[in-house]
Structures are given as C-alpha cells and as structure tokens.
C-alpha cells in the first residue's frame, strides 16, 4: 500500500463522529479522550484495542456556533499544571474560545504512544 492509499483509506482507523450540544449553563467536566489501560483491566475488548496501538491519537473539535460567554474549551493541566481540585472552575486554565467555523486540534498521546496527561480538557460554562 502506498502513502496516498494510507491517507485516503482511513475508515478502519477513525472513530465515528460525535456531536455535542451545550445549552446555557451546561459544560463537559475535565476529562481525557484517551483510554487509560489502568482503568480497563477487566475489559479485555478495550485492552485488546489498546495493545494494538488503537488508542485515540488526537482530538479535533469543530465549533458550530460562537459564544459571547462560556463555551470555551479549557486545558487545566497544560504546561504541567496538576489535576485541578475543582473540575468545574475553568477561570485559570488555558482556554480556546468557541468561534463558529473554527477548530482546535490536540494530541492525546505522545509520539511514542505514552498517554499525554496535558490533553485533559473541559467545556466551560
């Protein structure tokens, strides 16, 4: 298989699209998009995928609407910060504003396959 085939035949390597809609006051608490093998020790179907390097490499979020207040995607553990004590308070975290038509892409894994804990992210109120 040549490189162009690898780039155009990704169906078996990509998860289904997920669409989330937040109403005013709603949020998505801080979380990771990778699957940590420590949490799935009793779920062999998940561990099997992880063993064959099928963890989530990256996440891309597309913003379908702008928000004058709230709606940011925030990264509480960016720049080596510890896991936040309050998973709902986004005020001091690195933030990407929600702007219609824009997107943010970030890696969940390091190049060597290790989990990137700095990819912890949240949708702010």
PDB file of C-alpha atoms in Angstrom, residues 5-117:
ATOM      1  CA  UNK A   5      -3.713   4.907  -0.098  1.00  0.00           C
ATOM      2  CA  UNK A   6      -2.877   5.147   3.600  1.00  0.00           C
ATOM      3  CA  UNK A   7      -4.190   8.711   3.725  1.00  0.00           C
ATOM      4  CA  UNK A   8      -7.394   8.029   1.812  1.00  0.00           C
ATOM      5  CA  UNK A   9      -8.370   4.690   3.363  1.00  0.00           C
ATOM      6  CA  UNK A  10      -8.755   5.680   6.998  1.00  0.00           C
ATOM      7  CA  UNK A  11     -12.267   4.326   7.685  1.00  0.00           C
ATOM      8  CA  UNK A  12     -10.962   1.480   9.830  1.00  0.00           C
ATOM      9  CA  UNK A  13      -8.715   3.851  11.778  1.00  0.00           C
ATOM     10  CA  UNK A  14     -11.178   6.597  12.676  1.00  0.00           C
ATOM     11  CA  UNK A  15     -13.964   6.578  15.234  1.00  0.00           C
ATOM     12  CA  UNK A  16     -17.474   7.713  14.398  1.00  0.00           C
ATOM     13  CA  UNK A  17     -18.154  11.427  14.546  1.00  0.00           C
ATOM     14  CA  UNK A  18     -19.587  12.630  17.861  1.00  0.00           C
ATOM     15  CA  UNK A  19     -21.760  15.736  18.060  1.00  0.00           C
ATOM     16  CA  UNK A  20     -22.309  17.524  21.365  1.00  0.00           C
ATOM     17  CA  UNK A  21     -24.644  20.430  22.012  1.00  0.00           C
ATOM     18  CA  UNK A  22     -24.367  22.534  25.131  1.00  0.00           C
ATOM     19  CA  UNK A  23     -27.211  24.665  26.398  1.00  0.00           C
ATOM     20  CA  UNK A  24     -26.542  27.778  28.514  1.00  0.00           C
ATOM     21  CA  UNK A  25     -25.096  26.736  31.873  1.00  0.00           C
ATOM     22  CA  UNK A  26     -24.055  23.280  30.696  1.00  0.00           C
ATOM     23  CA  UNK A  27     -20.491  22.060  30.482  1.00  0.00           C
ATOM     24  CA  UNK A  28     -18.367  18.971  29.964  1.00  0.00           C
ATOM     25  CA  UNK A  29     -16.159  18.416  33.011  1.00  0.00           C
ATOM     26  CA  UNK A  30     -12.419  17.935  32.674  1.00  0.00           C
ATOM     27  CA  UNK A  31     -11.529  14.563  31.140  1.00  0.00           C
ATOM     28  CA  UNK A  32      -9.145  12.771  28.780  1.00  0.00           C
ATOM     29  CA  UNK A  33     -10.086  11.362  25.392  1.00  0.00           C
ATOM     30  CA  UNK A  34      -7.527   8.546  25.541  1.00  0.00           C
ATOM     31  CA  UNK A  35      -8.262   5.187  27.125  1.00  0.00           C
ATOM     32  CA  UNK A  36      -6.004   4.572  30.121  1.00  0.00           C
ATOM     33  CA  UNK A  37      -5.248   0.808  30.320  1.00  0.00           C
ATOM     34  CA  UNK A  38      -5.249   1.071  34.135  1.00  0.00           C
ATOM     35  CA  UNK A  39      -8.998   1.780  34.073  1.00  0.00           C
ATOM     36  CA  UNK A  40      -9.860  -1.071  31.698  1.00  0.00           C
ATOM     37  CA  UNK A  41      -8.094  -4.054  33.286  1.00  0.00           C
ATOM     38  CA  UNK A  42     -11.353  -6.025  33.459  1.00  0.00           C
ATOM     39  CA  UNK A  43     -12.495  -5.114  29.943  1.00  0.00           C
ATOM     40  CA  UNK A  44     -10.482  -7.290  27.526  1.00  0.00           C
ATOM     41  CA  UNK A  45     -12.210  -5.893  24.409  1.00  0.00           C
ATOM     42  CA  UNK A  46     -10.878  -2.414  25.225  1.00  0.00           C
ATOM     43  CA  UNK A  47      -7.443  -3.657  26.301  1.00  0.00           C
ATOM     44  CA  UNK A  48      -7.136  -5.589  23.040  1.00  0.00           C
ATOM     45  CA  UNK A  49      -7.518  -2.400  21.010  1.00  0.00           C
ATOM     46  CA  UNK A  50      -5.026  -0.556  23.193  1.00  0.00           C
ATOM     47  CA  UNK A  51      -2.478  -3.353  22.903  1.00  0.00           C
ATOM     48  CA  UNK A  52      -2.532  -2.932  19.123  1.00  0.00           C
ATOM     49  CA  UNK A  53      -1.945   0.846  19.345  1.00  0.00           C
ATOM     50  CA  UNK A  54      -5.579   1.727  18.675  1.00  0.00           C
ATOM     51  CA  UNK A  55      -5.884   4.414  21.338  1.00  0.00           C
ATOM     52  CA  UNK A  56      -7.101   7.909  20.421  1.00  0.00           C
ATOM     53  CA  UNK A  57      -4.114   9.689  18.954  1.00  0.00           C
ATOM     54  CA  UNK A  58      -5.725  13.094  18.611  1.00  0.00           C
ATOM     55  CA  UNK A  59      -8.938  15.019  19.049  1.00  0.00           C
ATOM     56  CA  UNK A  60     -10.322  17.704  16.770  1.00  0.00           C
ATOM     57  CA  UNK A  61     -13.174  19.891  17.971  1.00  0.00           C
ATOM     58  CA  UNK A  62     -15.155  21.967  15.451  1.00  0.00           C
ATOM     59  CA  UNK A  63     -17.187  24.880  16.741  1.00  0.00           C
ATOM     60  CA  UNK A  64     -20.591  25.154  15.088  1.00  0.00           C
ATOM     61  CA  UNK A  65     -21.536  28.307  16.991  1.00  0.00           C
ATOM     62  CA  UNK A  66     -19.836  31.227  18.692  1.00  0.00           C
ATOM     63  CA  UNK A  67     -20.400  32.035  22.315  1.00  0.00           C
ATOM     64  CA  UNK A  68     -20.179  35.513  23.815  1.00  0.00           C
ATOM     65  CA  UNK A  69     -19.954  33.986  27.278  1.00  0.00           C
ATOM     66  CA  UNK A  70     -18.727  30.495  28.163  1.00  0.00           C
ATOM     67  CA  UNK A  71     -18.323  27.638  25.709  1.00  0.00           C
ATOM     68  CA  UNK A  72     -14.527  27.686  25.728  1.00  0.00           C
ATOM     69  CA  UNK A  73     -12.507  24.513  25.607  1.00  0.00           C
ATOM     70  CA  UNK A  74     -10.090  24.655  28.514  1.00  0.00           C
ATOM     71  CA  UNK A  75      -6.958  22.675  29.332  1.00  0.00           C
ATOM     72  CA  UNK A  76      -6.437  22.549  33.116  1.00  0.00           C
ATOM     73  CA  UNK A  77      -3.214  20.532  33.012  1.00  0.00           C
ATOM     74  CA  UNK A  78      -1.486  22.484  30.237  1.00  0.00           C
ATOM     75  CA  UNK A  79       2.104  23.487  30.928  1.00  0.00           C
ATOM     76  CA  UNK A  80       2.467  20.777  33.583  1.00  0.00           C
ATOM     77  CA  UNK A  81      -0.199  22.051  35.986  1.00  0.00           C
ATOM     78  CA  UNK A  82      -1.540  19.455  38.475  1.00  0.00           C
ATOM     79  CA  UNK A  83      -5.010  17.961  38.089  1.00  0.00           C
ATOM     80  CA  UNK A  84      -7.480  20.619  39.273  1.00  0.00           C
ATOM     81  CA  UNK A  85      -9.215  20.301  42.631  1.00  0.00           C
ATOM     82  CA  UNK A  86     -12.388  21.851  41.187  1.00  0.00           C
ATOM     83  CA  UNK A  87     -13.189  20.234  37.804  1.00  0.00           C
ATOM     84  CA  UNK A  88     -15.779  22.930  37.001  1.00  0.00           C
ATOM     85  CA  UNK A  89     -13.762  26.128  37.530  1.00  0.00           C
ATOM     86  CA  UNK A  90     -12.171  26.969  34.168  1.00  0.00           C
ATOM     87  CA  UNK A  91     -11.109  30.502  35.073  1.00  0.00           C
ATOM     88  CA  UNK A  92      -7.349  29.869  35.476  1.00  0.00           C
ATOM     89  CA  UNK A  93      -6.924  27.249  32.721  1.00  0.00           C
ATOM     90  CA  UNK A  94      -5.560  27.666  29.208  1.00  0.00           C
ATOM     91  CA  UNK A  95      -8.673  28.398  27.104  1.00  0.00           C
ATOM     92  CA  UNK A  96      -9.653  28.263  23.445  1.00  0.00           C
ATOM     93  CA  UNK A  97     -12.713  30.426  22.709  1.00  0.00           C
ATOM     94  CA  UNK A  98     -15.699  28.937  20.884  1.00  0.00           C
ATOM     95  CA  UNK A  99     -15.820  30.688  17.489  1.00  0.00           C
ATOM     96  CA  UNK A 100     -18.142  29.456  14.753  1.00  0.00           C
ATOM     97  CA  UNK A 101     -16.248  27.808  11.902  1.00  0.00           C
ATOM     98  CA  UNK A 102     -13.029  27.384  13.892  1.00  0.00           C
ATOM     99  CA  UNK A 103     -11.489  24.200  15.244  1.00  0.00           C
ATOM    100  CA  UNK A 104      -8.947  23.089  17.804  1.00  0.00           C
ATOM    101  CA  UNK A 105      -6.775  20.000  17.351  1.00  0.00           C
ATOM    102  CA  UNK A 106      -4.705  18.439  20.115  1.00  0.00           C
ATOM    103  CA  UNK A 107      -2.839  15.196  20.646  1.00  0.00           C
ATOM    104  CA  UNK A 108      -3.903  12.716  23.345  1.00  0.00           C
ATOM    105  CA  UNK A 109      -0.740  10.616  23.039  1.00  0.00           C
ATOM    106  CA  UNK A 110       2.949  11.399  22.793  1.00  0.00           C
ATOM    107  CA  UNK A 111       4.781  10.290  19.642  1.00  0.00           C
ATOM    108  CA  UNK A 112       5.980   7.137  21.418  1.00  0.00           C
ATOM    109  CA  UNK A 113       2.400   6.154  22.394  1.00  0.00           C
ATOM    110  CA  UNK A 114       2.518   7.282  26.030  1.00  0.00           C
ATOM    111  CA  UNK A 115      -0.625   8.970  27.352  1.00  0.00           C
ATOM    112  CA  UNK A 116      -0.375  12.767  27.318  1.00  0.00           C
ATOM    113  CA  UNK A 117      -1.952  13.873  30.595  1.00  0.00           C
TER     114      UNK A 117
END
